[in-house]
Coordinates of C-alpha atoms in Angstrom, one line a residue:
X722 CA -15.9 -24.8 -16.5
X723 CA -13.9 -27.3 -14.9
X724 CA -10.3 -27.0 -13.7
X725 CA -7.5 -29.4 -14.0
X726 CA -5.8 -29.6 -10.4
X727 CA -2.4 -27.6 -10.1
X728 CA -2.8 -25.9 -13.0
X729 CA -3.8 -22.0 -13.6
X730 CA -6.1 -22.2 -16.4
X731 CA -9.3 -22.3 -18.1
X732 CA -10.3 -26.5 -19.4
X733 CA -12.6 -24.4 -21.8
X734 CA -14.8 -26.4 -24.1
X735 CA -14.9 -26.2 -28.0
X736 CA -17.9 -24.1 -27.8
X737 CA -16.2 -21.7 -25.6
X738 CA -12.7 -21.4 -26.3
X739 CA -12.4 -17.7 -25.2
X740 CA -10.5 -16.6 -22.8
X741 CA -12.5 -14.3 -20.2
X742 CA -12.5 -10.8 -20.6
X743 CA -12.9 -9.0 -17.2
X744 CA -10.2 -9.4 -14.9
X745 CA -13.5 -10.4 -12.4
X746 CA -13.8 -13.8 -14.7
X747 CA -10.4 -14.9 -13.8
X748 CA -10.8 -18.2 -11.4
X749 CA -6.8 -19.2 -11.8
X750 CA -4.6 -16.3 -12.8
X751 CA -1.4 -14.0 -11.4
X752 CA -3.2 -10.9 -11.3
X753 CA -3.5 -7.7 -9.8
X754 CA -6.3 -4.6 -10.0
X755 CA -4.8 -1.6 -9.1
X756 CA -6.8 0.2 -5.7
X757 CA -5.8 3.6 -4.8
X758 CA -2.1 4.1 -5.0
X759 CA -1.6 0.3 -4.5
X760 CA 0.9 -1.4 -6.7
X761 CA 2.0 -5.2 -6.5
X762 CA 5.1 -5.2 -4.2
X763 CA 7.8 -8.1 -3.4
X764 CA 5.6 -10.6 -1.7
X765 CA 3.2 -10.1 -4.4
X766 CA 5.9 -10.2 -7.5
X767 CA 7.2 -13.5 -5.4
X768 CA 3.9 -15.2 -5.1
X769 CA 4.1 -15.0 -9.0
X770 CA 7.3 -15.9 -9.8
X771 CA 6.9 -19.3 -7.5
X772 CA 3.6 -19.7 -9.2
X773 CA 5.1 -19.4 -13.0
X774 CA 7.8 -21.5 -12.0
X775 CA 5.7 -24.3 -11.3
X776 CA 3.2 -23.8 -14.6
X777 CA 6.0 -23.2 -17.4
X778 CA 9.9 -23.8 -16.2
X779 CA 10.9 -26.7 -18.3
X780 CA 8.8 -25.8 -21.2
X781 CA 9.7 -24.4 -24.5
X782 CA 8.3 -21.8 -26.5
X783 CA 7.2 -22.2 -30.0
X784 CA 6.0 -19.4 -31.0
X785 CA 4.7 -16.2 -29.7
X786 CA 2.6 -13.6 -30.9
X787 CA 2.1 -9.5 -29.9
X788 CA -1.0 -7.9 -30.0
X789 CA 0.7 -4.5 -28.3
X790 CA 4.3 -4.2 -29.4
X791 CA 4.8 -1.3 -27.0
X792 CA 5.0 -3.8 -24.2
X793 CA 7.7 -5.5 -25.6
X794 CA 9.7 -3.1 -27.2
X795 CA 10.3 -4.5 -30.9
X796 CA 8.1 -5.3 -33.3
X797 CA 6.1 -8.8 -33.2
X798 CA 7.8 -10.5 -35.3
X799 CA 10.8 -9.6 -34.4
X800 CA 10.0 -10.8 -30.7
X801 CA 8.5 -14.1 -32.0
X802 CA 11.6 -14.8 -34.3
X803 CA 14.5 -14.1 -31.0
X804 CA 11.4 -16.3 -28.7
X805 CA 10.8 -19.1 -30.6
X806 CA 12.4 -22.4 -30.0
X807 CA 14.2 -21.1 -26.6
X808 CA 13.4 -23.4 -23.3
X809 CA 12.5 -21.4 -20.2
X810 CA 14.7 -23.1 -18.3
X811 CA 14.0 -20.9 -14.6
X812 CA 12.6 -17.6 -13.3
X813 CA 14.2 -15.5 -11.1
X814 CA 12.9 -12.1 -9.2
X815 CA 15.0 -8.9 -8.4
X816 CA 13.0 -6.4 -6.5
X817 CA 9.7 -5.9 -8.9
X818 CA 10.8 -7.4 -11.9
X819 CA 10.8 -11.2 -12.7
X820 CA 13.0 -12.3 -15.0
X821 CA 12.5 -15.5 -17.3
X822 CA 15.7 -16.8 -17.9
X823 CA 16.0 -18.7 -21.3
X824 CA 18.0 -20.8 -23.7
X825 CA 20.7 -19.5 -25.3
X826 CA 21.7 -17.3 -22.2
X827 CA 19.2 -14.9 -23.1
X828 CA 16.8 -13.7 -20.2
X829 CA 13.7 -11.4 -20.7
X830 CA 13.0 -9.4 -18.4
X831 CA 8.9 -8.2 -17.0
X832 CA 7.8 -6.0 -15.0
X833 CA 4.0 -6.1 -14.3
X834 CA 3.5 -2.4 -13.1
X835 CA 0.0 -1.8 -12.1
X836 CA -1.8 -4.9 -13.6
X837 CA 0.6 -7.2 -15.3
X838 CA -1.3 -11.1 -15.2
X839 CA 0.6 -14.4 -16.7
X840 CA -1.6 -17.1 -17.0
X841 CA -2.4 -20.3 -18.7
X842 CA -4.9 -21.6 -21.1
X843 CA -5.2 -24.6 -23.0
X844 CA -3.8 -24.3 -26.7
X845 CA -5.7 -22.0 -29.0
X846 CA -7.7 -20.1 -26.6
X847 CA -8.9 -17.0 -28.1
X848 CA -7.5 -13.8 -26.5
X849 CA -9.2 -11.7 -24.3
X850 CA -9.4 -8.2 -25.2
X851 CA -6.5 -7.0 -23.0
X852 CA -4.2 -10.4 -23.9
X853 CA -1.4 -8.7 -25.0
X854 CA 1.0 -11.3 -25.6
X855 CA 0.6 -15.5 -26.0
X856 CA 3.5 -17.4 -25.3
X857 CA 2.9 -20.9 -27.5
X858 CA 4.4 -24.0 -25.4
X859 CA 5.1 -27.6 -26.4
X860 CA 2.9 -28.9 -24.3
X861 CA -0.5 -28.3 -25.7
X862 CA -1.4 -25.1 -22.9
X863 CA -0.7 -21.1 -23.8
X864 CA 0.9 -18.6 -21.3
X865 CA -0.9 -15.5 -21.7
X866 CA 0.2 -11.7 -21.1
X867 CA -2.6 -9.9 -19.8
X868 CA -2.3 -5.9 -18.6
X869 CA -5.7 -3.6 -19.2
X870 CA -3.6 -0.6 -18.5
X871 CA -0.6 -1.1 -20.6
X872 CA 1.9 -0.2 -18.2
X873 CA 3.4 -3.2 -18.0
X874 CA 7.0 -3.7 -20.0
X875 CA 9.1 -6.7 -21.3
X876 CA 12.8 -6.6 -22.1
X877 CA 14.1 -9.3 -24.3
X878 CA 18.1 -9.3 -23.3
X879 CA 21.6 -11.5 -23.3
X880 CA 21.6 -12.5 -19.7
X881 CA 25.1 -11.2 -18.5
X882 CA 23.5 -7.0 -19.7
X883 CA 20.1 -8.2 -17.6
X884 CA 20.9 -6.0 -14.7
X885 CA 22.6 -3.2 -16.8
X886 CA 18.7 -2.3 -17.9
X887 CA 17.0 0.9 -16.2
X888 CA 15.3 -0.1 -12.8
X889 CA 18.0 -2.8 -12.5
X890 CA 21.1 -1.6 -12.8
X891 CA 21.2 0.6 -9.4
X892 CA 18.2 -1.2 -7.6
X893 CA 19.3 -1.8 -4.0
X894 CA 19.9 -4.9 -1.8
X895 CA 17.1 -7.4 -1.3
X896 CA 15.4 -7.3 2.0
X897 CA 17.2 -10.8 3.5
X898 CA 19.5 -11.4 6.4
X899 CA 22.3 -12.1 4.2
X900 CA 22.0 -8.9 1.7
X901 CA 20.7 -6.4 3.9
X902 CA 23.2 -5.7 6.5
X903 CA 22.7 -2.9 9.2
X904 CA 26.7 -1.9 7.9
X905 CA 24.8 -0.9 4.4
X906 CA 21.9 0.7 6.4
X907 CA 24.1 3.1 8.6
X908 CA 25.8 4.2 5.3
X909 CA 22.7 4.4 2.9
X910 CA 20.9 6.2 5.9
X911 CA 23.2 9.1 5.7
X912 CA 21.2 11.1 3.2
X913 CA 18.7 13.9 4.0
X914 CA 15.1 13.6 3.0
X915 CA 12.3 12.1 4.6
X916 CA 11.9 8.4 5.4
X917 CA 9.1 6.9 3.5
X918 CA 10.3 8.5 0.2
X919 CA 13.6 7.0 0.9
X920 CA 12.3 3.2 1.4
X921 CA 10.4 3.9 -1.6
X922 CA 13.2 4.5 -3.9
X923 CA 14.0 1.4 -5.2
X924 CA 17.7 1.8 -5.5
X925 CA 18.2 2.0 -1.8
X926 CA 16.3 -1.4 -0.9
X927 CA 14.4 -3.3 -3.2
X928 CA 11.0 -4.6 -3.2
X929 CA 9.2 -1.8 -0.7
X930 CA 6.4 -0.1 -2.1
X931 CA 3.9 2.0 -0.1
X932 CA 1.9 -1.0 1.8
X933 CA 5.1 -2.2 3.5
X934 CA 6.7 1.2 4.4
X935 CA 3.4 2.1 6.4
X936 CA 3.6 -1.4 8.0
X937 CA 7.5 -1.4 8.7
X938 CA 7.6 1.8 9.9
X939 CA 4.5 1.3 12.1
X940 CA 6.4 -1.2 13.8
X941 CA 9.8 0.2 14.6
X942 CA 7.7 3.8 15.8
X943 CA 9.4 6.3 12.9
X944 CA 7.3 9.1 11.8
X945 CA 7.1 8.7 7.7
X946 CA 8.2 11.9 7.6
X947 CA 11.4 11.8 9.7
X948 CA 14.6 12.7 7.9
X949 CA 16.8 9.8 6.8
X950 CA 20.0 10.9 8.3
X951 CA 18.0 11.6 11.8
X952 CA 17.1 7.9 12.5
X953 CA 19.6 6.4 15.0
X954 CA 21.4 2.8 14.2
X955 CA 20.0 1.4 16.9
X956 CA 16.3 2.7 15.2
X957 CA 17.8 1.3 11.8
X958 CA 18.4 -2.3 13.4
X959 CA 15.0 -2.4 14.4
X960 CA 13.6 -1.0 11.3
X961 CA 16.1 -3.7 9.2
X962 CA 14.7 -6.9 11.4
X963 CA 11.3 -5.6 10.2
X964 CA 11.6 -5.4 7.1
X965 CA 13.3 -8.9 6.2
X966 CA 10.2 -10.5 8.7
X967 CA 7.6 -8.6 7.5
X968 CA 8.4 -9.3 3.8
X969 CA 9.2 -12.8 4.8
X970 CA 5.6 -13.2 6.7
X971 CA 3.9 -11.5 3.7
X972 CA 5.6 -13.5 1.3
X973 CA 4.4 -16.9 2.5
X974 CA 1.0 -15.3 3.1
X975 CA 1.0 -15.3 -0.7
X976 CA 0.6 -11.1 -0.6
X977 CA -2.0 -8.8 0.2
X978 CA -5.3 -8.8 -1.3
X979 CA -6.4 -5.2 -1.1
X980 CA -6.8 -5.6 -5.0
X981 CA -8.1 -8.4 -6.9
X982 CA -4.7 -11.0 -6.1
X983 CA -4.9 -14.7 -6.4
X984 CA -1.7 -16.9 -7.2
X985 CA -0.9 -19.5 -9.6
X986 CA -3.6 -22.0 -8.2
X987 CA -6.6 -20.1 -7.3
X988 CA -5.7 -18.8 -4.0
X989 CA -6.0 -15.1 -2.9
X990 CA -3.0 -13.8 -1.0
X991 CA -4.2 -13.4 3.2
X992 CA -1.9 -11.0 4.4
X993 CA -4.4 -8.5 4.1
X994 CA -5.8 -10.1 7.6
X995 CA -2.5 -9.2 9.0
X996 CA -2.0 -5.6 8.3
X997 CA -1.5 -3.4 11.3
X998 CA -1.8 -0.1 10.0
X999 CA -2.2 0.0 6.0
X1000 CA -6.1 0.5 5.4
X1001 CA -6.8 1.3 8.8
X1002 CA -7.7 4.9 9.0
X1003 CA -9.8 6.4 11.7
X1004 CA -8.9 2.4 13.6
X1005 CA -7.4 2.7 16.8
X1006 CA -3.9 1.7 16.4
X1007 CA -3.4 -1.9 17.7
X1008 CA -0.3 -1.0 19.9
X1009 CA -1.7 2.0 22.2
X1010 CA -5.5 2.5 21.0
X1011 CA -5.0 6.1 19.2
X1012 CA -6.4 6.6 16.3
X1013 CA -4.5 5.8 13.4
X1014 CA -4.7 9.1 10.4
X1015 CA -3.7 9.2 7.2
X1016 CA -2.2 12.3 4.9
X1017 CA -0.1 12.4 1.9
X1018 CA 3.8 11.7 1.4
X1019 CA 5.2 11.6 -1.6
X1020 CA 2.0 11.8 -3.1
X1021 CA 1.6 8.7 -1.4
X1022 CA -1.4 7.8 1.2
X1023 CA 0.6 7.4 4.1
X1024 CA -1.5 6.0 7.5
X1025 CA 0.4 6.0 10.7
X1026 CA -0.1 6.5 14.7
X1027 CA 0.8 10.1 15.5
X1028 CA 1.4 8.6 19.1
X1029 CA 3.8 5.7 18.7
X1030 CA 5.1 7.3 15.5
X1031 CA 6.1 11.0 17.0
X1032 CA 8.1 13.3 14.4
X1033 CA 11.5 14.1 15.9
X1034 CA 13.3 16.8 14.7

């Protein structure tokens, strides 16, 4: 099976022009396989979104065709009649969700849940058996939808109601110097409840899910159970400057591979390598040499230093 450079899909021959059906098979592909409570987070969801917007910005759909109408919320061909003909013409990310920005100011709007994949194959490509949805381009390659679990969900929209949708429309500040000011924090952080539920919640930052929590808070020493309105500003300044770096440092090491990752072309996402505390249980901690544990919060496995991260109440 040979490759053409740059691109993220299968050169399959005429013999074998069937796309792969385990997510294992997949050489080139924006994937993710769910492990444990893991669920692609914004490093992950960014690695995609630069990936797509290399493979299909500039191209125009010509038709499309739904094999699971759940994950798009119409019927097929009512999807493929509002698709067809409109130019993807950039891709943009909010928190989780990318959103495909179209033609004729309309922007649809995915979010790949537990194992939402886009990728490309060369023009009539059979579907796998969990290719949901093929997006038919003008230039003689597929985009395909691929989600074994279903989860994953589509909203076709008119751009200027995009962020009205649910998820969207109270979804906090994105983790970045400019957006995520420690004003925002000291105000936010007035709330009870305990801290790693609270990052969690996407409508109080966006983009944190339970692998960066564990890291973040690892690094500014808060217990994942300390209360909200407990943590100090001075605590919240540090915790802020981690988490813009640490999704920043994640982000351009493509993501973490604790679950079957790899980007647009081919390459898994490293930041695994770099994780001080997620997946480290029974490790000593890497700041003081105690032994990192793990327990539950918010349902959530939750692995800390009970040293450098002492409960305060």
């Amino acid at each position: 099976m040979v490759m053409k450079k740059f691109m993220c899909h299968w050169n399959l021959t005429e013999k074998n022009k069937t796309a792969p059906q385990s997510a294992s098979q997949i050489i080139k592909t924006l994937t993710y396989q769910r492990l444990g409570d893991v669920m692609p987070e914004l490093p992950e969801v960014e690695t995609v979104r630069r990936g797509l917007t290399k493979l299909v910005v500039g191209r125009t759909i010509k038709s499309v065709e739904v094999r699971w109408e759940k994950i798009v919320g119409m019927s097929a061909e009512e999807f493929d009649a509002e698709m067809a003909d409109r130019k993807i013409e950039k891709i943009d990310r909010r928190g989780k969700y990318l959103m495909f920005r179209l033609s004729g100011d309309k922007t649809l709007v995915s979010h790949l849940r537990m194992e939402g994949a886009y990728y490309t194959v060369p023009a009539d490509t059979t579907p796998g058996k969990h290719d949901l949805v093929t997006f038919h381009l003008d230039d003689g390659n597929d985009l395909f939808y691929r989600d074994t679990r279903k989860f994953g969900r589509m909203n076709l929209v008119d751009t200027k109601d995009a962020m009205h949708l649910t998820g969207l429309a109270k979804i906090g500040p994105e983790p970045t110097e400019e957006t995520l000011t420690l004003d925002y924090m000291v105000e936010e952080f007035k709330r009870k409840g305990a801290i790693k539920p609270f990052l969690l919640d996407q409508s109080h930052i966006a983009g944190l899910g339970n692998i960066y929590v564990d890291e973040t808070l690892w690094m500014s020493k808060i217990h994942p159970l300390q209360p909200a309105n407990t943590i100090t500003k001075k605590q919240l300044g540090v915790l802020r400057e981690n988490i813009i770096k640490e999704l920043a440092r994640a982000t351009e090491h493509h993501g973490t591979t604790v679950h079957s990752f790899t980007n647009a072309f081919g390459e898994a996402g490293g930041f695994q390598n770099e994780l001080q505390v997620y997946g480290r249980v029974g490790q000593p901690c890497l700041r003081c040499g105690t032994e990192l544990v793990k327990t539950k919060v918010a349902q959530r496995g939750t692995t800390y230093c009970p040293k450098c991260q002492v409960l305060k109440v």
